[in-house]
Coordinates of C-alpha atoms in Angstrom, one line a residue:
Chain L
M1 CA 157.0 71.8 81.4
S2 CA 155.6 73.6 78.3
P3 CA 156.0 71.5 75.2
S4 CA 154.5 74.3 73.1
T5 CA 157.7 76.4 73.1
P6 CA 159.8 75.7 70.0
L7 CA 163.1 76.5 71.8
N8 CA 162.7 73.4 73.9
S9 CA 166.2 72.0 73.7
P10 CA 167.1 69.7 76.6
K11 CA 169.7 72.3 77.9
A12 CA 167.2 75.1 77.9
S13 CA 164.6 73.1 79.7
R14 CA 167.1 72.1 82.3
L15 CA 168.0 75.8 82.8
Q16 CA 164.3 76.6 83.0
A17 CA 163.8 73.9 85.6
Q18 CA 166.7 75.2 87.6
E19 CA 165.3 78.7 87.4
R20 CA 161.9 77.5 88.6
W21 CA 163.6 75.6 91.4
L22 CA 165.5 78.7 92.4
A23 CA 162.3 80.8 92.2
K24 CA 160.7 78.4 94.6
F25 CA 163.6 78.9 96.9
T26 CA 162.4 82.4 98.0
W27 CA 163.9 84.7 100.6
P28 CA 162.1 83.3 103.6
W29 CA 163.4 79.8 102.6
R30 CA 167.0 81.1 102.2
I31 CA 166.9 82.9 105.6
T32 CA 165.3 79.8 107.3
W33 CA 167.9 77.4 106.0
G34 CA 170.8 79.8 106.4
Y35 CA 170.0 80.4 110.0
L36 CA 169.2 76.7 110.7
T37 CA 172.5 75.7 109.2
F38 CA 174.5 78.3 111.0
M39 CA 172.8 77.9 114.4
L40 CA 171.8 74.3 114.5
L41 CA 173.3 72.0 111.9
L42 CA 176.9 73.4 112.0
P43 CA 177.1 73.0 115.8
L44 CA 175.5 69.6 115.7
A45 CA 178.0 68.5 113.0
A46 CA 180.9 69.9 115.1
M47 CA 179.9 67.8 118.1
L48 CA 179.2 64.6 116.2
L49 CA 182.5 64.8 114.3
K50 CA 184.4 65.6 117.5
A51 CA 182.8 62.5 119.0
S52 CA 183.7 60.3 116.0
T53 CA 187.3 61.3 116.0
E54 CA 187.8 59.6 119.4
G55 CA 187.0 56.2 118.0
W56 CA 184.3 53.8 119.1
D57 CA 186.3 52.0 121.8
K58 CA 187.3 55.3 123.5
F59 CA 183.8 56.6 123.2
W60 CA 182.3 53.5 124.8
E61 CA 185.0 53.6 127.6
I62 CA 184.2 57.2 128.5
A63 CA 180.4 56.8 128.1
T64 CA 180.3 53.8 130.4
D65 CA 182.8 54.9 133.0
P66 CA 181.3 54.4 136.6
V67 CA 180.9 58.2 137.2
A68 CA 179.1 58.6 133.9
L69 CA 176.9 55.5 134.6
S70 CA 175.9 56.9 138.0
T71 CA 174.9 60.2 136.4
Y72 CA 172.7 58.4 133.9
D73 CA 171.0 56.6 136.8
V74 CA 170.4 59.9 138.7
T75 CA 169.3 61.8 135.5
F76 CA 167.1 59.3 133.7
V77 CA 165.6 57.4 136.6
T78 CA 164.8 60.6 138.6
S79 CA 163.4 62.3 135.5
L80 CA 161.2 59.3 134.8
I81 CA 159.9 59.2 138.4
A82 CA 159.3 63.0 138.3
A83 CA 157.5 62.8 134.9
L84 CA 155.3 59.9 136.2
I85 CA 154.3 61.8 139.3
N86 CA 153.3 64.7 137.1
G87 CA 151.4 62.2 134.9
V88 CA 149.2 61.5 137.9
F89 CA 148.8 64.9 139.4
G90 CA 148.9 66.7 136.0
T91 CA 146.0 64.7 134.9
L92 CA 144.2 65.4 138.1
L93 CA 144.9 69.2 137.7
A94 CA 143.7 69.2 134.1
W95 CA 140.5 67.3 135.2
I96 CA 139.6 69.8 138.0
L97 CA 140.4 72.8 135.8
V98 CA 138.2 71.5 133.0
R99 CA 135.3 70.0 134.9
Y100 CA 134.8 71.9 138.2
D101 CA 134.3 75.5 139.3
F102 CA 136.0 76.8 142.4
P103 CA 137.5 80.1 143.6
F104 CA 140.8 81.3 142.0
K105 CA 140.4 78.7 139.3
R106 CA 141.7 81.2 136.6
L107 CA 144.7 82.1 138.7
M108 CA 145.5 78.4 139.2
D109 CA 145.2 77.9 135.5
A110 CA 147.6 80.8 134.7
I111 CA 150.1 79.8 137.3
I112 CA 150.6 76.3 135.8
D113 CA 152.8 77.8 133.1
L114 CA 155.1 79.4 135.7
P115 CA 157.9 76.9 135.2
F116 CA 158.1 77.9 131.6
A117 CA 158.3 81.6 132.4
L118 CA 160.4 81.5 135.5
P119 CA 164.2 81.4 134.8
T120 CA 165.6 78.1 136.0
A121 CA 168.3 79.7 138.2
V122 CA 165.5 81.4 140.1
A123 CA 163.5 78.2 140.4
G124 CA 166.6 76.4 141.7
L125 CA 167.4 79.1 144.2
T126 CA 163.9 79.3 145.6
L127 CA 163.4 75.5 145.7
A128 CA 166.7 75.1 147.5
T129 CA 165.6 77.6 150.1
V130 CA 162.0 76.3 150.5
Y131 CA 163.2 72.7 150.8
S132 CA 166.3 73.4 152.9
D133 CA 166.4 72.2 156.6
N134 CA 165.1 75.5 157.8
G135 CA 163.0 76.4 154.8
W136 CA 159.2 76.6 154.8
I137 CA 158.6 73.0 153.7
G138 CA 162.0 71.5 154.5
S139 CA 161.6 72.3 158.2
L140 CA 158.4 70.3 158.3
L141 CA 160.2 67.3 156.7
A142 CA 163.4 67.5 158.7
P143 CA 161.9 66.1 161.9
L144 CA 160.8 63.1 159.9
G145 CA 164.4 62.5 158.9
I146 CA 163.8 63.5 155.2
K147 CA 166.4 65.7 153.7
V148 CA 165.5 67.3 150.4
A149 CA 167.9 70.0 149.4
F150 CA 171.4 68.8 148.4
T151 CA 170.2 65.2 147.9
R152 CA 168.8 63.2 145.1
L153 CA 165.3 63.9 146.4
G154 CA 166.0 67.6 145.8
V155 CA 166.9 66.9 142.2
G156 CA 163.6 65.1 141.9
V157 CA 161.7 68.0 143.3
A158 CA 163.3 70.4 140.8
M159 CA 162.5 68.0 138.0
V160 CA 158.9 67.8 139.2
F161 CA 158.7 71.6 139.2
I162 CA 160.0 72.1 135.7
S163 CA 158.0 69.3 134.0
L164 CA 154.6 70.0 135.6
P165 CA 153.1 72.1 132.8
F166 CA 153.7 69.5 130.1
V167 CA 151.1 67.0 131.3
V168 CA 148.5 69.5 132.3
R169 CA 148.7 71.4 129.0
T170 CA 148.5 68.3 126.8
V171 CA 145.7 66.7 128.7
Q172 CA 143.6 69.9 129.1
P173 CA 142.5 70.4 125.5
V174 CA 141.7 66.7 124.9
L175 CA 139.6 66.7 128.0
S176 CA 137.7 69.9 127.2
E177 CA 136.9 68.7 123.7
M178 CA 135.6 65.3 124.9
E179 CA 131.9 65.0 124.4
R180 CA 129.9 64.7 127.6
E181 CA 127.2 62.8 125.9
I182 CA 129.3 59.7 125.8
E183 CA 129.8 59.8 129.5
E184 CA 126.1 60.5 130.1
A185 CA 125.3 57.5 127.9
S186 CA 127.5 55.4 130.0
W187 CA 125.9 56.6 133.2
C188 CA 122.5 55.9 131.8
L189 CA 123.5 52.4 131.0
G190 CA 124.2 52.0 134.7
A191 CA 128.0 52.3 134.8
S192 CA 129.4 53.6 138.0
Q193 CA 131.5 56.8 138.1
W194 CA 134.7 54.7 138.4
Q195 CA 133.7 52.5 135.5
T196 CA 132.9 55.5 133.4
F197 CA 136.3 57.0 134.1
W198 CA 138.3 53.8 133.4
R199 CA 136.4 52.6 130.3
V200 CA 135.1 55.8 128.7
I201 CA 137.2 58.8 129.6
F202 CA 140.6 57.2 130.2
P203 CA 141.3 55.4 126.9
P204 CA 141.2 58.5 124.6
L205 CA 143.0 60.5 127.3
M206 CA 145.9 58.0 127.4
P207 CA 147.9 59.2 124.4
A208 CA 147.8 62.8 125.7
I209 CA 148.9 61.8 129.2
L210 CA 151.8 59.7 127.7
T211 CA 152.8 62.6 125.4
G212 CA 152.8 64.9 128.4
V213 CA 154.9 62.5 130.4
A214 CA 157.4 62.1 127.5
L215 CA 157.7 65.8 127.0
G216 CA 158.2 66.3 130.8
F217 CA 160.8 63.5 130.9
A218 CA 162.7 65.0 127.9
R219 CA 162.7 68.4 129.6
A220 CA 163.8 67.0 133.0
V221 CA 166.7 65.0 131.4
G222 CA 168.2 68.1 129.9
E223 CA 167.5 70.4 132.8
Y224 CA 170.5 72.2 134.3
G225 CA 169.8 75.5 136.0
S226 CA 167.4 74.4 138.8
T227 CA 169.0 71.0 139.4
V228 CA 172.6 72.3 139.7
I229 CA 171.6 74.7 142.4
I230 CA 169.5 72.4 144.5
A231 CA 171.9 69.4 144.3
S232 CA 175.3 69.1 146.0
N233 CA 176.7 67.7 142.7
I234 CA 178.6 64.8 144.3
P235 CA 179.3 61.9 142.0
F236 CA 177.4 58.7 142.8
E237 CA 175.0 60.7 144.9
D238 CA 173.1 63.4 143.1
L239 CA 175.4 64.4 140.2
I240 CA 173.3 64.7 137.0
A241 CA 174.6 64.2 133.4
P242 CA 174.4 67.9 132.3
V243 CA 176.5 68.9 135.4
L244 CA 179.0 66.2 134.5
I245 CA 179.4 67.7 131.0
F246 CA 179.9 71.1 132.6
Q247 CA 182.6 69.8 135.0
R248 CA 184.4 68.0 132.2
L249 CA 184.5 71.2 130.2
E250 CA 185.8 73.1 133.2
Q251 CA 188.7 70.6 133.3
Y252 CA 189.3 71.1 129.5
D253 CA 188.4 67.5 129.0
Y254 CA 186.6 68.0 125.7
A255 CA 186.5 64.3 124.7
G256 CA 184.8 63.5 128.0
A257 CA 182.3 66.4 127.7
T258 CA 181.5 65.5 124.1
T259 CA 180.9 61.9 124.8
I260 CA 178.4 62.5 127.6
G261 CA 176.9 65.3 125.4
V262 CA 176.3 62.8 122.5
V263 CA 174.7 60.3 124.9
L264 CA 172.3 63.1 126.1
L265 CA 171.7 64.2 122.5
G266 CA 170.8 60.7 121.5
I267 CA 168.3 60.4 124.3
S268 CA 166.7 63.7 123.3
L269 CA 166.4 62.6 119.7
L270 CA 164.9 59.3 120.8
M271 CA 162.4 61.2 123.0
L272 CA 161.5 63.5 120.0
L273 CA 160.7 60.4 118.0
V274 CA 158.7 58.8 120.8
I275 CA 156.7 62.1 121.2
N276 CA 156.0 62.3 117.5
L277 CA 154.7 58.7 117.5
L278 CA 152.6 59.3 120.6
Q279 CA 151.1 62.4 119.0
A280 CA 150.2 60.5 115.8
W281 CA 148.6 57.9 118.0
G282 CA 146.6 60.6 119.8
R283 CA 145.4 62.1 116.5
R284 CA 144.0 58.7 115.5
Y285 CA 141.5 59.1 118.3
D286 CA 140.2 62.4 116.8
E287 CA 139.2 60.8 113.5
H288 CA 136.9 58.2 115.0
Chain R
M1 CA 131.7 56.9 117.4
S2 CA 133.6 53.8 118.1
T3 CA 134.0 54.4 121.8
E4 CA 133.4 51.1 123.6
L5 CA 130.5 51.0 125.9
K6 CA 130.7 47.5 127.1
V7 CA 129.7 48.3 130.6
E8 CA 127.9 46.0 132.9
T9 CA 124.4 47.1 133.7
T10 CA 124.0 45.1 136.9
T11 CA 124.4 47.9 139.4
D12 CA 121.5 47.9 141.9
R13 CA 119.6 50.7 143.4
P14 CA 121.2 51.0 146.9
K15 CA 124.6 51.2 145.3
Q16 CA 123.5 54.0 143.0
Q17 CA 122.3 56.0 146.0
G18 CA 125.6 55.5 147.7
E19 CA 127.3 57.0 144.6
K20 CA 125.2 60.1 144.7
V21 CA 126.5 60.8 148.1
Q22 CA 130.0 60.0 146.8
A23 CA 129.6 62.4 143.9
N24 CA 129.4 65.3 146.3
W25 CA 132.7 64.8 148.0
V26 CA 134.7 63.5 145.1
P27 CA 135.1 66.9 143.5
T28 CA 136.0 68.5 146.8
I29 CA 138.7 65.9 147.5
L30 CA 140.1 66.2 143.9
I31 CA 140.2 70.0 144.1
G32 CA 141.8 69.8 147.5
V33 CA 144.5 67.4 146.3
G34 CA 145.1 69.5 143.2
V35 CA 145.4 72.8 145.1
L36 CA 147.7 71.2 147.7
Y37 CA 150.0 69.8 145.0
L38 CA 150.1 73.0 143.1
G39 CA 150.8 74.9 146.3
V40 CA 153.6 72.7 147.4
V41 CA 155.3 72.5 144.0
L42 CA 154.7 75.9 142.5
L43 CA 153.0 78.5 144.7
I44 CA 155.0 78.3 147.9
P45 CA 158.4 78.4 146.0
A46 CA 157.1 81.4 143.9
L47 CA 155.9 83.3 147.0
N48 CA 159.2 82.5 148.7
V49 CA 161.2 84.6 146.1
F50 CA 159.3 87.7 147.1
V51 CA 159.3 87.1 150.8
Q52 CA 163.1 86.4 150.9
A53 CA 163.8 89.5 148.9
F54 CA 161.8 91.8 151.1
H55 CA 162.0 90.2 154.5
K56 CA 164.5 92.8 155.7
G57 CA 162.5 95.6 154.2
V58 CA 162.6 97.6 151.0
G59 CA 165.8 99.4 151.9
P60 CA 168.3 96.5 151.7
F61 CA 166.5 95.4 148.6
F62 CA 167.1 98.6 146.7
Q63 CA 170.7 98.8 148.1
N64 CA 171.4 95.4 146.4
L65 CA 170.0 96.8 143.2
T66 CA 172.6 99.6 143.0
E67 CA 175.7 97.4 143.1
P68 CA 177.8 97.7 140.0
D69 CA 178.1 94.0 139.3
F70 CA 174.3 93.7 139.5
L71 CA 173.8 96.7 137.2
H72 CA 176.2 95.3 134.7
A73 CA 174.4 92.0 134.8
V74 CA 171.1 93.7 134.1
K75 CA 172.6 95.7 131.2
L76 CA 174.2 92.5 129.7
T77 CA 170.9 90.6 130.0
L78 CA 168.9 93.4 128.3
L79 CA 171.5 93.6 125.5
L80 CA 171.4 89.9 124.9
A81 CA 167.6 90.0 124.6
L82 CA 167.7 93.1 122.5
I83 CA 169.8 91.4 119.8
A84 CA 168.6 87.8 120.1
V85 CA 164.8 88.5 120.1
P86 CA 164.7 90.5 116.8
I87 CA 166.9 88.0 115.0
N88 CA 164.8 85.1 116.2
T89 CA 161.6 86.9 115.3
I90 CA 162.8 87.4 111.7
F91 CA 163.9 83.8 111.5
G92 CA 160.6 82.6 113.1
L93 CA 158.5 84.6 110.6
C94 CA 160.5 83.3 107.6
A95 CA 160.4 79.7 108.9
A96 CA 156.6 79.9 109.7
W97 CA 155.8 81.4 106.3
A98 CA 158.0 78.9 104.4
I99 CA 156.5 75.9 106.3
A100 CA 152.8 77.0 106.5
R101 CA 152.5 78.3 103.0
N102 CA 154.3 75.5 101.1
Q103 CA 153.7 71.8 100.6
F104 CA 156.9 69.8 100.2
P105 CA 158.2 66.4 101.1
G106 CA 159.8 66.2 104.5
K107 CA 157.6 69.0 106.1
T108 CA 157.3 67.1 109.4
F109 CA 161.1 66.6 109.4
V110 CA 161.7 70.4 109.0
L111 CA 159.2 71.0 111.8
S112 CA 161.0 68.6 114.1
L113 CA 164.3 70.3 113.1
I114 CA 163.0 73.7 114.2
D115 CA 161.8 72.1 117.5
L116 CA 165.2 70.5 118.1
P117 CA 166.7 73.3 120.3
F118 CA 163.9 72.6 122.8
S119 CA 164.8 69.0 123.1
I120 CA 168.6 69.6 123.3
S121 CA 169.8 70.1 126.9
P122 CA 171.0 73.7 127.4
V123 CA 174.4 72.4 128.5
V124 CA 174.8 70.4 125.3
A125 CA 173.9 73.5 123.3
G126 CA 176.6 75.4 125.1
L127 CA 179.0 72.5 124.5
M128 CA 178.4 72.6 120.8
I129 CA 179.2 76.3 120.7
V130 CA 182.4 75.7 122.6
L131 CA 183.4 72.8 120.2
L132 CA 182.8 75.1 117.2
Y133 CA 184.3 78.4 118.3
G134 CA 186.4 77.5 121.3
R135 CA 190.2 77.3 121.4
N136 CA 190.3 73.7 120.2
G137 CA 187.2 74.1 118.1
W138 CA 186.7 74.1 114.3
F139 CA 187.0 77.8 113.9
G140 CA 189.2 78.2 117.0
G141 CA 192.5 78.6 115.1
W142 CA 191.1 81.0 112.6
L143 CA 189.4 83.1 115.3
Q144 CA 192.5 83.2 117.4
A145 CA 194.6 84.3 114.4
H146 CA 192.2 87.2 113.8
D147 CA 192.0 88.0 117.5
I148 CA 188.3 87.4 117.8
N149 CA 186.9 86.1 121.0
I150 CA 183.6 84.2 120.9
V151 CA 183.7 81.7 123.7
F152 CA 184.0 83.3 127.2
A153 CA 182.9 86.6 125.6
F154 CA 179.7 88.4 124.6
P155 CA 179.3 86.8 121.1
G156 CA 179.3 83.3 122.5
M157 CA 176.6 84.3 125.1
L158 CA 174.6 85.8 122.3
L159 CA 174.8 82.6 120.2
A160 CA 173.8 80.5 123.2
T161 CA 170.8 82.8 123.9
A162 CA 169.7 82.8 120.3
F163 CA 170.0 79.0 120.1
V164 CA 167.8 78.2 123.1
S165 CA 165.1 80.8 122.2
M166 CA 165.1 80.0 118.5
P167 CA 161.8 78.0 117.9
F168 CA 159.2 80.1 119.9
V169 CA 158.1 82.5 117.2
A170 CA 157.9 79.9 114.4
R171 CA 155.9 77.5 116.5
E172 CA 153.4 80.1 117.7
V173 CA 152.9 81.6 114.2
I174 CA 152.7 78.4 112.1
P175 CA 149.3 77.2 113.5
V176 CA 147.8 80.8 113.1
L177 CA 149.1 81.1 109.5
E178 CA 147.6 77.7 108.6
E179 CA 144.3 78.6 110.1
V180 CA 144.0 82.0 108.4
G181 CA 144.6 80.6 105.0
T182 CA 145.6 82.5 101.8
D183 CA 142.3 84.0 100.6
Q184 CA 143.0 87.5 101.9
E185 CA 146.5 87.5 100.7
E186 CA 145.4 86.4 97.2
A187 CA 142.7 89.1 97.2
A188 CA 145.3 91.7 98.0
K189 CA 147.6 90.4 95.3
T190 CA 144.7 90.7 92.7
L191 CA 144.2 94.3 93.8
G192 CA 147.8 95.0 92.9
A193 CA 149.6 95.0 96.3
N194 CA 153.2 94.0 96.3
D195 CA 154.6 91.3 98.5
W196 CA 155.8 93.7 101.1
Q197 CA 152.5 95.5 101.3
I198 CA 150.7 92.1 101.6
F199 CA 152.9 91.1 104.4
W200 CA 152.5 94.3 106.5
R201 CA 148.9 95.1 105.8
V202 CA 147.3 91.6 105.5
T203 CA 149.5 88.9 107.1
V204 CA 150.8 90.7 110.1
P205 CA 147.4 91.9 111.4
N206 CA 146.1 88.4 111.0
I207 CA 148.9 86.7 113.0
R208 CA 149.5 89.5 115.5
W209 CA 148.5 87.7 118.6
G210 CA 150.4 84.5 117.9
L211 CA 153.4 86.6 116.9
L212 CA 153.2 88.7 120.0
Y213 CA 153.1 85.6 122.2
G214 CA 156.0 84.1 120.4
I215 CA 158.1 87.3 120.9
I216 CA 157.1 87.4 124.6
L217 CA 158.2 83.8 125.1
T218 CA 161.4 84.4 123.1
N219 CA 162.2 87.4 125.3
A220 CA 161.5 85.5 128.6
R221 CA 163.7 82.6 127.6
A222 CA 166.4 84.9 126.3
M223 CA 166.5 86.9 129.5
G224 CA 166.2 83.8 131.8
E225 CA 168.5 81.4 130.1
F226 CA 171.1 79.9 132.5
G227 CA 172.6 76.6 131.3
A228 CA 173.7 77.3 127.8
V229 CA 174.9 80.8 128.7
S230 CA 176.8 79.6 131.7
V231 CA 178.8 77.1 129.7
V232 CA 180.1 79.6 127.2
S233 CA 180.3 82.7 129.4
G234 CA 183.2 82.0 131.7
N235 CA 181.1 83.8 134.3
I236 CA 183.3 86.8 135.2
A237 CA 181.5 89.3 137.4
G238 CA 181.1 92.6 135.8
T239 CA 182.1 91.3 132.3
T240 CA 180.3 88.2 131.1
Q241 CA 177.8 87.7 133.9
S242 CA 174.1 87.9 132.9
L243 CA 171.3 88.2 135.5
P244 CA 170.6 84.5 135.9
L245 CA 174.4 83.8 136.3
F246 CA 174.5 86.6 138.9
V247 CA 171.7 84.9 140.8
E248 CA 173.7 81.6 141.0
E249 CA 177.0 83.2 141.7
S250 CA 175.6 85.3 144.6
Y251 CA 173.9 82.3 146.0
K252 CA 177.2 80.3 145.9
Q253 CA 179.0 83.1 147.6
Y254 CA 176.4 83.1 150.4
Q255 CA 175.1 86.5 149.4
T256 CA 171.6 85.3 149.5
E257 CA 170.2 88.8 149.8
A258 CA 171.7 89.9 146.5
A259 CA 170.6 86.6 144.8
Y260 CA 167.0 87.2 145.9
S261 CA 167.0 90.8 144.9
A262 CA 168.0 89.8 141.3
S263 CA 165.6 86.9 141.4
V264 CA 162.7 89.3 142.1
L265 CA 163.4 91.1 138.8
L266 CA 163.5 87.8 136.9
A267 CA 160.4 86.5 138.7
L268 CA 158.6 89.8 137.7
L269 CA 159.6 89.1 134.1
A270 CA 157.9 85.7 134.5
V271 CA 154.7 87.2 136.0
I272 CA 154.5 89.8 133.1
T273 CA 154.9 87.0 130.6
L274 CA 152.1 85.0 132.2
A275 CA 149.9 88.0 132.4
I276 CA 150.3 88.8 128.7
K277 CA 149.7 85.2 127.8
E278 CA 146.4 85.3 129.8
V279 CA 145.3 88.5 128.0
I280 CA 146.1 86.9 124.6
E281 CA 144.2 83.8 125.5
R282 CA 141.1 85.9 126.4
R283 CA 141.3 87.8 123.2
T284 CA 141.7 84.9 120.9
Q285 CA 139.8 82.3 123.0
I286 CA 142.6 79.9 122.1
K287 CA 144.6 78.0 124.6
T288 CA 148.2 78.1 123.6
K289 CA 149.9 74.8 123.2
V290 CA 153.0 73.5 125.0
M291 CA 154.6 71.7 122.1

């Protein structure tokens, strides 16, 4: 606003403001919003509107039908267990990678990102082979009566595979930035190793571990490629929600597919919110 | 420092000695458990891809690689990446610049919006494209009237590929841009450089490692995407079958050999991606973040 100009009629100033606003809206902005609208917002709107045309009763009926409920059980419970397993072992891996030296450490560190880089179809194929009854690991488990491939356990193995890097990569930087003096102080004060870990190291690490678990859970819930190959995809046994969407689409049941899709989308958005809150909690530790 | 140090100081000497002994084997056990876990979950399955592909020798492997369906799948995958990667790179650079260089209300919201494709299940992404461009979709009638096929054809697969690989460049470049700051760009502006010159001569050299890593990740995801592409492709061998779809289809048809031959190519893509990531981390001394 420049009150010095004599031509400052309300109309002119409004035009000026508009121009300034447009000038702020530079080409990068236009491309960003144009692309986001076309690629993300438009498809999202199409799906939500499609779901809303069905009506709430119909939506609820499809969303809570027994087959759908069983897929939620397999998808969410198995994802959660897989993410928690990685919460324990991922923290352990981050710990040994930051604190200890041993042969092939760099290789191990690099290989942790493999699940990001390896296409999921390949992951599913190789896990199904390794854990099948005559595979490298499956043949060791078969005599014990444990079947992995084509069971819910196999779905869990695939979910563990794809969600492993999340915990390691969120805990690792927090751990390496932690000051060792605090630990040494605690040792000097006579605390045992175990006490030092639980009372000094673990609390600031907790937000990072939980963030990693939440990220891994979110990824495992949506995972399709590796799980569809290692599972037998039988309802009430190891059918996961993404595969159910796929099957409904193949039967041209768009309402059914959309309903399950909206449920999955809702869970993803909820997880995004949880992750953002967890990260904000983690940042609070930095400031002190 | 507000870290609590309320630790009991009542430990006696013999116990401390016991702990010294313990301290020697604790790392060994932890490393052992870690290596074992990584081996069972990651390393053995990864090695298995190569062993399965080559266990009958190199001959059958190369024979599989000359099949027409396979070659078409490779061509299609390369074409998808060739179009999707540049588009997403341009978008990523624009988005990164707009977000890192401007302060505005709702910045966190826009950041989450850009991350959204990562949290959405690939199958849901494919479903959204079908609902928009499919026969009963929003644009379905119009597209049919004009005889344009998107779903069950190449454009749909391209949309799916671009969707799932959308955020990588932006999220790798944003932190670098924020760290570099605007000093050099402003200096260049004072010296009379135009926007384009500033971008190519000042900004790009500063962000090149982050940008490169973002492009590599975009490419890996674009070539490896299975779920979203499989929903919209119709999966017809020789027509709309990309390499990951070829892997699944061969496996389902009990042509395990062919499936593993194709897998080796995709696994090599993963190895190259990890190697480049390692090089970038050594150069920049920065560990790339997950999310």
